[in-house]
N, CA and C of each residue as an Amber inpcrd file, in Angstrom:
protein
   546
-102.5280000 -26.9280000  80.1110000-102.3470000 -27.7710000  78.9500000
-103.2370000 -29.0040000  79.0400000-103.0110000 -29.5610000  80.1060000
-104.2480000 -30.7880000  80.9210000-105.3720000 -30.2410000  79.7390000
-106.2430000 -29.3980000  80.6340000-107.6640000 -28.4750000  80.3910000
-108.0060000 -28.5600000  78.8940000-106.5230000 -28.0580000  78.5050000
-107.0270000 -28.6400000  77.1440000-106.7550000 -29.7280000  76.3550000
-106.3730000 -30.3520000  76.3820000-106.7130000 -32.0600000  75.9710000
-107.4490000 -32.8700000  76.3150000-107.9030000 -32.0840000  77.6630000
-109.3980000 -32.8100000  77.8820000-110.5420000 -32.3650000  77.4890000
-110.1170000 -31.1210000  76.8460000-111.4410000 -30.6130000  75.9800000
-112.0280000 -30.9550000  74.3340000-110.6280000 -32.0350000  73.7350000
-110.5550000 -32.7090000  72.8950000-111.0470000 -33.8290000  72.5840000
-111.4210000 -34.1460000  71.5330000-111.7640000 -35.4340000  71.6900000
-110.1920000 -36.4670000  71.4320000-110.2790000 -37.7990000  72.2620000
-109.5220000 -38.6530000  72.0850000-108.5770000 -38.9060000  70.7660000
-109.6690000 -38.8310000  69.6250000-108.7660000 -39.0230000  68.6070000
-107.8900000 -37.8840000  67.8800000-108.2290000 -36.8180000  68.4460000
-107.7350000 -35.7460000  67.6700000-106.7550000 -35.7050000  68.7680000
-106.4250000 -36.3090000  69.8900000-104.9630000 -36.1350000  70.9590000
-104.2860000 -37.1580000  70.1960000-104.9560000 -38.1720000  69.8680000
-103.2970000 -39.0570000  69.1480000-102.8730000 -38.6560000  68.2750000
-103.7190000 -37.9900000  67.3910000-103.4370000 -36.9680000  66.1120000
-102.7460000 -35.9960000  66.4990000-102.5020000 -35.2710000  67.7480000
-101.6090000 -33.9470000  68.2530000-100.4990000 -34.4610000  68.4980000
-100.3960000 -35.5930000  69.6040000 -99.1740000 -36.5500000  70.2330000
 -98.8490000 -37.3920000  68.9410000 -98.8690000 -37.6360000  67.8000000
 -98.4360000 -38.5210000  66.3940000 -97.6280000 -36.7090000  65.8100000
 -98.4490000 -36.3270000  65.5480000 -97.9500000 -34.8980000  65.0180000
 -96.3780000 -33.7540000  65.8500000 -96.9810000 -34.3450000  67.1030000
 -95.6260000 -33.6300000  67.6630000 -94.3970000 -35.0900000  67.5720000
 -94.6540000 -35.8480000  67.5470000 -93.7000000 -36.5430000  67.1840000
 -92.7370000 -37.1760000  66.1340000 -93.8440000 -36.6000000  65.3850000
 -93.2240000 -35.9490000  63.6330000 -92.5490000 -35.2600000  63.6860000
 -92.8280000 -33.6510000  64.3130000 -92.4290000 -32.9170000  64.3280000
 -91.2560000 -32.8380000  65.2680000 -90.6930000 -33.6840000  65.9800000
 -89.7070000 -33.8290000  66.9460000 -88.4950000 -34.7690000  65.7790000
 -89.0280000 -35.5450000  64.9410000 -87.9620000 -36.1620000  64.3780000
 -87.7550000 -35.2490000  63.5420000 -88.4900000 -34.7530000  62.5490000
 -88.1290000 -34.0590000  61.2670000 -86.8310000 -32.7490000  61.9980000
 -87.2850000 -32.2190000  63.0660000 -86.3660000 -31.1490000  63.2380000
 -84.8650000 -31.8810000  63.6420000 -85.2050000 -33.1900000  64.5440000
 -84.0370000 -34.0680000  64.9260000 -82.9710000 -34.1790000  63.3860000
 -84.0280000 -34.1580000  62.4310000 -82.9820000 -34.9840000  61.4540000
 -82.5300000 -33.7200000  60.5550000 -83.2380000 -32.8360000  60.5220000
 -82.6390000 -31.1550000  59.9170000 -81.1890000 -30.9170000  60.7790000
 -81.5840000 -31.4150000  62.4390000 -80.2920000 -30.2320000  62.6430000
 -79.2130000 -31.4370000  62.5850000 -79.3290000 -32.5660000  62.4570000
 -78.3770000 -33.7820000  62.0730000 -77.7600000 -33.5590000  60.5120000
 -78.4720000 -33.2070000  59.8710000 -78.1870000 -32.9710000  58.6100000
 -77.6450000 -31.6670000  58.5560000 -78.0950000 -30.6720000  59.1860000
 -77.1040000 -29.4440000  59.0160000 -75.5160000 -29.5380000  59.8270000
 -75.6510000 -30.6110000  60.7460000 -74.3090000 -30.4580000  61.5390000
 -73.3120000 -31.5730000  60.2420000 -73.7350000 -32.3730000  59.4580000
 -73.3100000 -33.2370000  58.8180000 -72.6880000 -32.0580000  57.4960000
 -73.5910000 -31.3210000  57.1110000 -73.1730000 -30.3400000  55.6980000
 -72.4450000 -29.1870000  56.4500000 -72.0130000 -28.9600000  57.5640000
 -71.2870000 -27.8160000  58.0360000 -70.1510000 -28.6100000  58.3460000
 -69.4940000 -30.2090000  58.5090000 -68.6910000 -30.7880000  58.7590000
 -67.9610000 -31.0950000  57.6300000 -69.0960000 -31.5220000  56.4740000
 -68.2480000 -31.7910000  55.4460000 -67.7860000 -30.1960000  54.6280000
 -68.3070000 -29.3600000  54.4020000 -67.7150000 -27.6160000  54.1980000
 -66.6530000 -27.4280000  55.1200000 -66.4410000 -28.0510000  56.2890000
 -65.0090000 -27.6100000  56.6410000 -63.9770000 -28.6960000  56.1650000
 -64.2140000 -29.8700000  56.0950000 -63.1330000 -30.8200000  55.1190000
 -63.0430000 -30.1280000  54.5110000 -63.7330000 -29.8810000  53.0190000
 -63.6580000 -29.0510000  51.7410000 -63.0120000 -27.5690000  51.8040000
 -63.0330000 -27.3450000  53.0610000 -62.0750000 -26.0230000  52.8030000
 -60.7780000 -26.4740000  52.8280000 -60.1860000 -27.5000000  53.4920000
 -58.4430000 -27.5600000  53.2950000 -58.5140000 -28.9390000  52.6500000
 -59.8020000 -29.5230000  51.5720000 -59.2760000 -29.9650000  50.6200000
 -59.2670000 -29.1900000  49.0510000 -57.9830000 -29.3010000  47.9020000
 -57.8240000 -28.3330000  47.1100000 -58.6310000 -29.2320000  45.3900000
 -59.2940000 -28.0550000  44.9320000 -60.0340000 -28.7140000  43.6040000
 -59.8010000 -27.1060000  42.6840000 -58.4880000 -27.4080000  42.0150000
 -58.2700000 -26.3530000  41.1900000 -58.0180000 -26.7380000  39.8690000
 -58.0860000 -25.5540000  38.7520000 -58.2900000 -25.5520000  37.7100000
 -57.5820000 -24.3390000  36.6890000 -57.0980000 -24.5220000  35.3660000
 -56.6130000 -23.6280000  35.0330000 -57.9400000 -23.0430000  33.6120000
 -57.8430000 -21.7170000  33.1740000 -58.7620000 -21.5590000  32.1700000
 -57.8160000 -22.0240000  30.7770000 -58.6400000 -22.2200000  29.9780000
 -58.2210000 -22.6000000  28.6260000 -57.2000000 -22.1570000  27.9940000
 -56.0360000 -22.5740000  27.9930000 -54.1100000 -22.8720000  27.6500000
 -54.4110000 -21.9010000  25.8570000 -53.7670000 -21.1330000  25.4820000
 -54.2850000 -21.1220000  23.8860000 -53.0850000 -22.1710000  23.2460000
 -52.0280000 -21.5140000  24.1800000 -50.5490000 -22.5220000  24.0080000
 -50.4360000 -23.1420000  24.7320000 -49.9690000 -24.6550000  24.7800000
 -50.2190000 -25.8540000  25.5070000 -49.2510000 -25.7180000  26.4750000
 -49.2630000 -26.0080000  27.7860000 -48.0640000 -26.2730000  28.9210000
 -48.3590000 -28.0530000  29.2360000 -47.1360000 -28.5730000  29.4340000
 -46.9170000 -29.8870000  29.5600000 -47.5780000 -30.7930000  28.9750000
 -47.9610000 -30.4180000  27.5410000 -49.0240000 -31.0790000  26.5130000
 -50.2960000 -30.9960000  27.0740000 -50.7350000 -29.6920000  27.6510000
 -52.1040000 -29.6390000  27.6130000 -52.8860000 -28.2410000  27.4630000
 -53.7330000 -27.8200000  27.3230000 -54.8560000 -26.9160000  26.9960000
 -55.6710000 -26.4250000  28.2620000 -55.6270000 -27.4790000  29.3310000
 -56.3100000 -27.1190000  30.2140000 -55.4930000 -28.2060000  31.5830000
 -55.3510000 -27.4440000  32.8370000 -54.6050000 -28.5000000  33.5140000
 -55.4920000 -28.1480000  35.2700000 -55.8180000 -29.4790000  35.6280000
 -56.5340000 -29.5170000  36.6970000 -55.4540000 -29.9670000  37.7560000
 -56.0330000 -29.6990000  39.0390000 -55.5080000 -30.7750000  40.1670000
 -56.3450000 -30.5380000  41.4750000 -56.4600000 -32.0180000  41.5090000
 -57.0980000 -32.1060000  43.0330000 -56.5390000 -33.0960000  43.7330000
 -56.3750000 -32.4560000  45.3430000 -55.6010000 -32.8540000  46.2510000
 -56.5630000 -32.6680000  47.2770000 -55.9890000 -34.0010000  48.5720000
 -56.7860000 -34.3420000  49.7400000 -56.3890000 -32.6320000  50.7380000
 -56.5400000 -33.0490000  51.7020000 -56.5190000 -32.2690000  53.1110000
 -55.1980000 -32.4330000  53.0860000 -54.5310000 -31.2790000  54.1100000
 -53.1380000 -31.5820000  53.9030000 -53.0660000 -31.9820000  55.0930000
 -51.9810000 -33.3890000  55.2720000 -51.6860000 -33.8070000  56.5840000
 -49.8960000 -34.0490000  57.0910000 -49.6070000 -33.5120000  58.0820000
 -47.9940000 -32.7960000  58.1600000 -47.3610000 -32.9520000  56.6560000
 -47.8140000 -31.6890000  55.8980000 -46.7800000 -31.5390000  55.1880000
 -47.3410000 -31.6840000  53.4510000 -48.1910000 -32.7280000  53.7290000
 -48.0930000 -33.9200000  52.3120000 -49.8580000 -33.9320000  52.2860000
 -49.9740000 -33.8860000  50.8270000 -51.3830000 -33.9930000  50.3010000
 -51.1680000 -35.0940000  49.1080000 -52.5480000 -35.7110000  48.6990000
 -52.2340000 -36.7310000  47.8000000 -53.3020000 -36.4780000  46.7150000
 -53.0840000 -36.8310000  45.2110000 -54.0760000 -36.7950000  44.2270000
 -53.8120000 -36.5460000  42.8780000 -54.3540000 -35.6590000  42.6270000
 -54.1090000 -35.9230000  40.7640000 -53.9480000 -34.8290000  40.1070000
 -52.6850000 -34.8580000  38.9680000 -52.8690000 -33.3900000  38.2570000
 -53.4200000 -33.9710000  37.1410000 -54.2850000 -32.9140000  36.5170000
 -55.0130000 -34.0200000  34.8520000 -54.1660000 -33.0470000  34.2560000
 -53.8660000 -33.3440000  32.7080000 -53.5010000 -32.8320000  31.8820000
 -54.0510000 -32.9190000  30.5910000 -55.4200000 -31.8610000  30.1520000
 -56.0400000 -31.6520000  28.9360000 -55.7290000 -31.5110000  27.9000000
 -54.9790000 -32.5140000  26.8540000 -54.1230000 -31.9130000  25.6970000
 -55.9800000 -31.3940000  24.6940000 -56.8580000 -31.0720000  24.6410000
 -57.6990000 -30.9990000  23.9260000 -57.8440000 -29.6710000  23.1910000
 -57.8670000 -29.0320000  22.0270000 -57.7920000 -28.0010000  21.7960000
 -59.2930000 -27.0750000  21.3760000 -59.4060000 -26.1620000  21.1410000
 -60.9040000 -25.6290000  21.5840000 -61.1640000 -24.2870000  20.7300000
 -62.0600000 -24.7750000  20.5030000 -62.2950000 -22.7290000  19.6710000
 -62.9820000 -21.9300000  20.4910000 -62.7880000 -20.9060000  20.9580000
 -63.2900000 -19.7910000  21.8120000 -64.4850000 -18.8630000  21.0070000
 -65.0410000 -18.6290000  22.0750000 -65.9690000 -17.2070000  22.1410000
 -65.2070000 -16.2100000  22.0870000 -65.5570000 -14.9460000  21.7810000
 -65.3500000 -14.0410000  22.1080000 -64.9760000 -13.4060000  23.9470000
 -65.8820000 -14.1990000  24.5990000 -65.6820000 -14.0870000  26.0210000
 -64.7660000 -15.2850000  26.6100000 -64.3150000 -16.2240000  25.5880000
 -62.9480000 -17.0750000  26.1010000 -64.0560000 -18.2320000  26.4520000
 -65.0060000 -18.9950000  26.2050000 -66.0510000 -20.0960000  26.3430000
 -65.4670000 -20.6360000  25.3640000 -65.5420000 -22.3170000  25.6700000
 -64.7840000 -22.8750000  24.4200000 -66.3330000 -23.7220000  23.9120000
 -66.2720000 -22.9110000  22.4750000 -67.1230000 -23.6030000  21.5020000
 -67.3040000 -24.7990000  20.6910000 -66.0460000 -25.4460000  20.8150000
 -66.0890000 -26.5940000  19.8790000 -64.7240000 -27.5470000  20.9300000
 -64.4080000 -29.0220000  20.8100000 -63.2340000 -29.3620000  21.4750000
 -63.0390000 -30.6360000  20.5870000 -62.0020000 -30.7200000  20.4660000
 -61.4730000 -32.0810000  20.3470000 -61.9090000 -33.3130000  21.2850000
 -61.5370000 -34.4180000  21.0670000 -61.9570000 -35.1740000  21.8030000
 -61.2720000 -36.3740000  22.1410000 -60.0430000 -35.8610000  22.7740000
 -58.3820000 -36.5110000  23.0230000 -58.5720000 -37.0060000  25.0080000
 -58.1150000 -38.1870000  25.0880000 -58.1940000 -38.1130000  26.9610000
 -57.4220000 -37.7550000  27.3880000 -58.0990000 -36.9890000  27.9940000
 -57.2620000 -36.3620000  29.5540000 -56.3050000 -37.3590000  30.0690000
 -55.0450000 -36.7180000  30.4530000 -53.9360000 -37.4790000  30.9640000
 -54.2660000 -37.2770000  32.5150000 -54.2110000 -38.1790000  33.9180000
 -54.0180000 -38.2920000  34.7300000 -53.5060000 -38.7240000  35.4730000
 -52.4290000 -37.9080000  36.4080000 -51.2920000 -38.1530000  37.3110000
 -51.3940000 -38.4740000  38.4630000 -50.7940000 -39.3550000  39.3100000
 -51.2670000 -39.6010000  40.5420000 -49.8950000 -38.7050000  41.1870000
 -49.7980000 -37.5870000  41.6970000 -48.9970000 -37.0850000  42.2890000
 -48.6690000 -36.6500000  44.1320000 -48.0400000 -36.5920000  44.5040000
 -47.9410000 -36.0300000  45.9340000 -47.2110000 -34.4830000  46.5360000
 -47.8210000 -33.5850000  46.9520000 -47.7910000 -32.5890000  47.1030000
 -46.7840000 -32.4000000  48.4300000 -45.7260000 -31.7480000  48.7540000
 -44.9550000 -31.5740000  49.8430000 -45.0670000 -29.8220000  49.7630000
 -45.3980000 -29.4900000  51.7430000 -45.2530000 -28.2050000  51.4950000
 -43.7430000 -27.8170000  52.1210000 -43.0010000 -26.6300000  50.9020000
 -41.0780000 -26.9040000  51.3440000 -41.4260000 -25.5880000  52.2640000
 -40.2140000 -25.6880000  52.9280000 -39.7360000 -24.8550000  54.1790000
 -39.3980000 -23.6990000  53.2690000 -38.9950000 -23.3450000  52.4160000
 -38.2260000 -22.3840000  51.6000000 -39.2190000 -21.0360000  51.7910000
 -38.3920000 -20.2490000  52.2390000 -39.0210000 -18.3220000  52.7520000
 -38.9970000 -17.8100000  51.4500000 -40.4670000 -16.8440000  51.1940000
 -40.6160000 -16.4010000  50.1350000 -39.5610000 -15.1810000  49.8610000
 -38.8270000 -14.9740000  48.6920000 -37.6360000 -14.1550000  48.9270000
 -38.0450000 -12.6940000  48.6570000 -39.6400000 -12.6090000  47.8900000
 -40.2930000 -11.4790000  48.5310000 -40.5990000 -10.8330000  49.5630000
 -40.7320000 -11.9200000  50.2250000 -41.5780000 -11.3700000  52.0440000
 -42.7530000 -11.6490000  51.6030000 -43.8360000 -11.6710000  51.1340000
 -45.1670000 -11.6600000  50.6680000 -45.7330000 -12.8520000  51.2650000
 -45.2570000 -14.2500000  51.8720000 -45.5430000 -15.3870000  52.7630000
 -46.0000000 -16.2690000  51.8460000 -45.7390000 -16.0760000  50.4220000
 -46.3180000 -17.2320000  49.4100000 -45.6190000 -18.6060000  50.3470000
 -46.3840000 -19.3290000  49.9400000 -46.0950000 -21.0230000  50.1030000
 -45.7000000 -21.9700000  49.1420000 -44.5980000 -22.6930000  48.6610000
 -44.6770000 -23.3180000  47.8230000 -44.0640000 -24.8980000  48.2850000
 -45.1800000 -25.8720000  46.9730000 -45.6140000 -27.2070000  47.4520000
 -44.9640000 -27.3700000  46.0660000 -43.9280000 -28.6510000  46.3950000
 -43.3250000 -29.2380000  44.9920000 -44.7980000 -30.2680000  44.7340000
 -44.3140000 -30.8190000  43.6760000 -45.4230000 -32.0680000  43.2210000
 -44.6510000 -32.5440000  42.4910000 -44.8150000 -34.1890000  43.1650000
 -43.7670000 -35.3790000  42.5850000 -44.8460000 -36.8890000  42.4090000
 -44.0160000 -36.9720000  41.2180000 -44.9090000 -38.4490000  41.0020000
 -43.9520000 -38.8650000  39.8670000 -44.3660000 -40.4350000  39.3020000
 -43.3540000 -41.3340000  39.0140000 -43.1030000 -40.9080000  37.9820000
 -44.2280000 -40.0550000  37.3950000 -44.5580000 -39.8120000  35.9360000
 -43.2480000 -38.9030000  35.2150000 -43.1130000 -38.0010000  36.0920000
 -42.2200000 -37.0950000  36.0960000 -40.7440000 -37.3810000  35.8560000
 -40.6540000 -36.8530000  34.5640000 -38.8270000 -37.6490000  34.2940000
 -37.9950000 -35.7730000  34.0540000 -38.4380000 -35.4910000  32.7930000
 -37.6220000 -34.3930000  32.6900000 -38.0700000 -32.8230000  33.2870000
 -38.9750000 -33.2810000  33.7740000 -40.0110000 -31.5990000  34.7210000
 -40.4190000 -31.8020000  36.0550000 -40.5280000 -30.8220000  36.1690000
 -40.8980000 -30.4890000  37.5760000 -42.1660000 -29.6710000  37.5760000
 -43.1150000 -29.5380000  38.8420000 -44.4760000 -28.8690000  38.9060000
 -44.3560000 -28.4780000  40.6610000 -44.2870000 -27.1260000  40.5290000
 -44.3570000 -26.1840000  41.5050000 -45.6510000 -25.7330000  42.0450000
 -46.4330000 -25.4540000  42.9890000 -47.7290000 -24.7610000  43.1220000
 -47.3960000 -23.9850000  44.3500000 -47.7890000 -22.9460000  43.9090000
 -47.5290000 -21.9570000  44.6230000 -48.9350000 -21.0920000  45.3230000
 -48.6820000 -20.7790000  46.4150000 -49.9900000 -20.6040000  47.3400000
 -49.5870000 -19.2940000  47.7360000 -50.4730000 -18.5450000  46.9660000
 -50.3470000 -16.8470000  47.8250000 -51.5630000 -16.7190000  48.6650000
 -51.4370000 -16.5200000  49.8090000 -52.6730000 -16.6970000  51.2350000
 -53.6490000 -15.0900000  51.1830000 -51.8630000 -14.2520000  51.0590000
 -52.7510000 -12.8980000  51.0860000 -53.5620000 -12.6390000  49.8850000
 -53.0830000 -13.0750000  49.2010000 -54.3210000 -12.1480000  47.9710000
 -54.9570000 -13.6790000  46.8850000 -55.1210000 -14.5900000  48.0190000
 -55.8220000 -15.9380000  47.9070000 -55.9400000 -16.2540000  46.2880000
 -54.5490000 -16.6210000  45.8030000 -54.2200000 -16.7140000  44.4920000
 -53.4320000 -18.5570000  44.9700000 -53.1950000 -19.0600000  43.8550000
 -52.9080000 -20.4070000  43.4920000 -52.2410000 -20.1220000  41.9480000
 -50.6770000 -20.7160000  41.7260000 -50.5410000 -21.3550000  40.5580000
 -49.2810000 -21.7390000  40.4240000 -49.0360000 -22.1710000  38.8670000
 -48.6050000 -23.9760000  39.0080000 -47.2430000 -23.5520000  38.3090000
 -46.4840000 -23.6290000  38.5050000 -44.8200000 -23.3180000  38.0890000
 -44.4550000 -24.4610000  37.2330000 -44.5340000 -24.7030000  35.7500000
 -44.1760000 -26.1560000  35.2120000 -42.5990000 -25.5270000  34.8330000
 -41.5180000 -26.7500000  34.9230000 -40.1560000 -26.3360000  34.5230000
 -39.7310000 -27.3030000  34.0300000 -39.2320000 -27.4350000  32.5520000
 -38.7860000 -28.4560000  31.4400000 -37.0750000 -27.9910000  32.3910000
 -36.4270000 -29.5380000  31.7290000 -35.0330000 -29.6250000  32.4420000
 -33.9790000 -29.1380000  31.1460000 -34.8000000 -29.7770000  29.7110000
 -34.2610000 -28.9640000  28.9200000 -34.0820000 -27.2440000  28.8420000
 -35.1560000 -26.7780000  29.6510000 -35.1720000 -24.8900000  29.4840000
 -36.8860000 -24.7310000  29.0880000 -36.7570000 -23.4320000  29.8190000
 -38.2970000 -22.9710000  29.2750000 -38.9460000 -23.4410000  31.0660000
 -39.9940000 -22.4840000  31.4250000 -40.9010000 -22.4270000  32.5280000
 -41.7850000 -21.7780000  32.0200000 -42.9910000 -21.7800000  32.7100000
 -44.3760000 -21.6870000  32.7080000 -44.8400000 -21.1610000  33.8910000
 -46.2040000 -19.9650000  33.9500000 -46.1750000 -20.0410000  35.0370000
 -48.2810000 -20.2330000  34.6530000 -48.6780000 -20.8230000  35.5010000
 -50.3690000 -21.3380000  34.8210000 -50.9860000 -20.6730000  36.3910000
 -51.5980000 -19.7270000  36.1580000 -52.9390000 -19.7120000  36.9830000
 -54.0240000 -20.2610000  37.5420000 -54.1000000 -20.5510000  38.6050000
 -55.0900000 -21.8070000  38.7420000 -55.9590000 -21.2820000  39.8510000
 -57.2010000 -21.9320000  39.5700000 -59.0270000 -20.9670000  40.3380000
 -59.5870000 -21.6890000  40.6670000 -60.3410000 -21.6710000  41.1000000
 -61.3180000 -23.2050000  42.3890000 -62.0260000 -23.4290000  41.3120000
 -61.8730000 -24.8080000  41.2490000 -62.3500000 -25.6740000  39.9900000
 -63.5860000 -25.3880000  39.4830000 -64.7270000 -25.1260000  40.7060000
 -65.9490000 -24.9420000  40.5320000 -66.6450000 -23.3670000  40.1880000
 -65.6830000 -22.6520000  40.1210000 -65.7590000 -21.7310000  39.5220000
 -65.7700000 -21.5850000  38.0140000 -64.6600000 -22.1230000  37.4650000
 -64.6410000 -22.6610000  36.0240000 -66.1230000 -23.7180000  35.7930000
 -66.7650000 -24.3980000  36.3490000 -67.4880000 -25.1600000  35.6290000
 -68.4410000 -24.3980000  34.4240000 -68.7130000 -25.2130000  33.5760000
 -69.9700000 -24.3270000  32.7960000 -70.2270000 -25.0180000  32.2290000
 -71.2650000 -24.9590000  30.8400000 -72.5420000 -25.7150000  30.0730000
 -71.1590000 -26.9350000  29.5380000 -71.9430000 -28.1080000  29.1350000
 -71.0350000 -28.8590000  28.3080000 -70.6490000 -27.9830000  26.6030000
 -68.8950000 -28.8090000  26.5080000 -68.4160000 -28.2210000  25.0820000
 -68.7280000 -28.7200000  24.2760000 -69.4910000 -28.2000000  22.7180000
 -69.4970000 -29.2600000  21.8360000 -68.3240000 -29.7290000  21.9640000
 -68.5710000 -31.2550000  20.8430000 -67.2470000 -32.1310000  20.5190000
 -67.0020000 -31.3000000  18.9430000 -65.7890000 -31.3630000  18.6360000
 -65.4550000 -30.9780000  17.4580000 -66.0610000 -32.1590000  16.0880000
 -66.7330000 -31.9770000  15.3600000 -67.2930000 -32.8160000  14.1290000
 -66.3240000 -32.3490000  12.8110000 -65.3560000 -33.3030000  12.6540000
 -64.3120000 -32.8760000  11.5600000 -64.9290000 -34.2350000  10.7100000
């Protein structure tokens, strides 16, 4: 290796020794950056960002009902259910073409996961969700592991339950909705 850097001229070695030392940070900061995006993908797996598709009939005054919750820590997760009262004209393939343009309600709620055995056997999980907001209902979410399903049990105290399907939020994303022009 000597042999050959002395067969170089001078300036083209600081140009090799500048170049490998480029090349020593840039890879330094790739595999820093890949250990940083493989750290935050495992947060994001046991934190929850779910979503329901478009309500035609409204549950708990809404059209569309989100929730996202932290990491769960013994027991208890913290965050928000939204509630979309906005109503929407569909595609043919269920894309909403037109929307109202009403705000989203948002709940600051807390997620508990209960001890209660699924009376199927099937190992569902279910997490009440409580917040102040909550006077005459209740909101259930229910976690099926085996067949990696999620959804949201709403129950009026007057009568009447719901049961809402809910899908990793980012799955649902898509193009923006028009606004409705009435």
């Amino acid at each position: 290796m000597r042999e050959l850097l002395a067969a170089i001229s001078p300036c083209a070695q600081r140009r090799l020794r500048s170049l490998s030392r480029s090349a020593s940070t840039t890879l330094q900061s790739m595999t820093t950056s890949d250990d940083d995006t493989h750290a935050k993908q495992r947060n994001r797996e046991h934190e929850l960002d779910l979503g329901s598709l478009y309500l035609s009939s409204a549950v708990a005054g809404a059209h569309r009902i989100g929730l996202q919750l932290t990491a769960e820590r013994e027991g208890h997760r913290e965050g928000a259910l939204s509630l979309d009262p906005n109503h929407c004209g569909l595609s043919p393939w269920g894309d909403r073409t037109w929307c109202t343009q009403i705000a989203v309600r948002a709940l600051q709620v807390t997620s508990t996961r209960m001890r209660a055995l699924d009376p199927t056997g099937n190992g569902r999980v279910q997490h009440r969700l409580t917040s102040v907001e909550f006077v005459y209902e209740s909101f259930n979410l229910i976690e099926y592991p085996k067949a990696a399903l999620w959804y949201l049990v709403y129950t009026r105290e007057a009568g009447g339950a719901w049961v809402v399907p809910l899908f990793d939020d980012k799955l649902l994303e898509s193009y923006p909705t028009p606004l409705a022009t009435r």
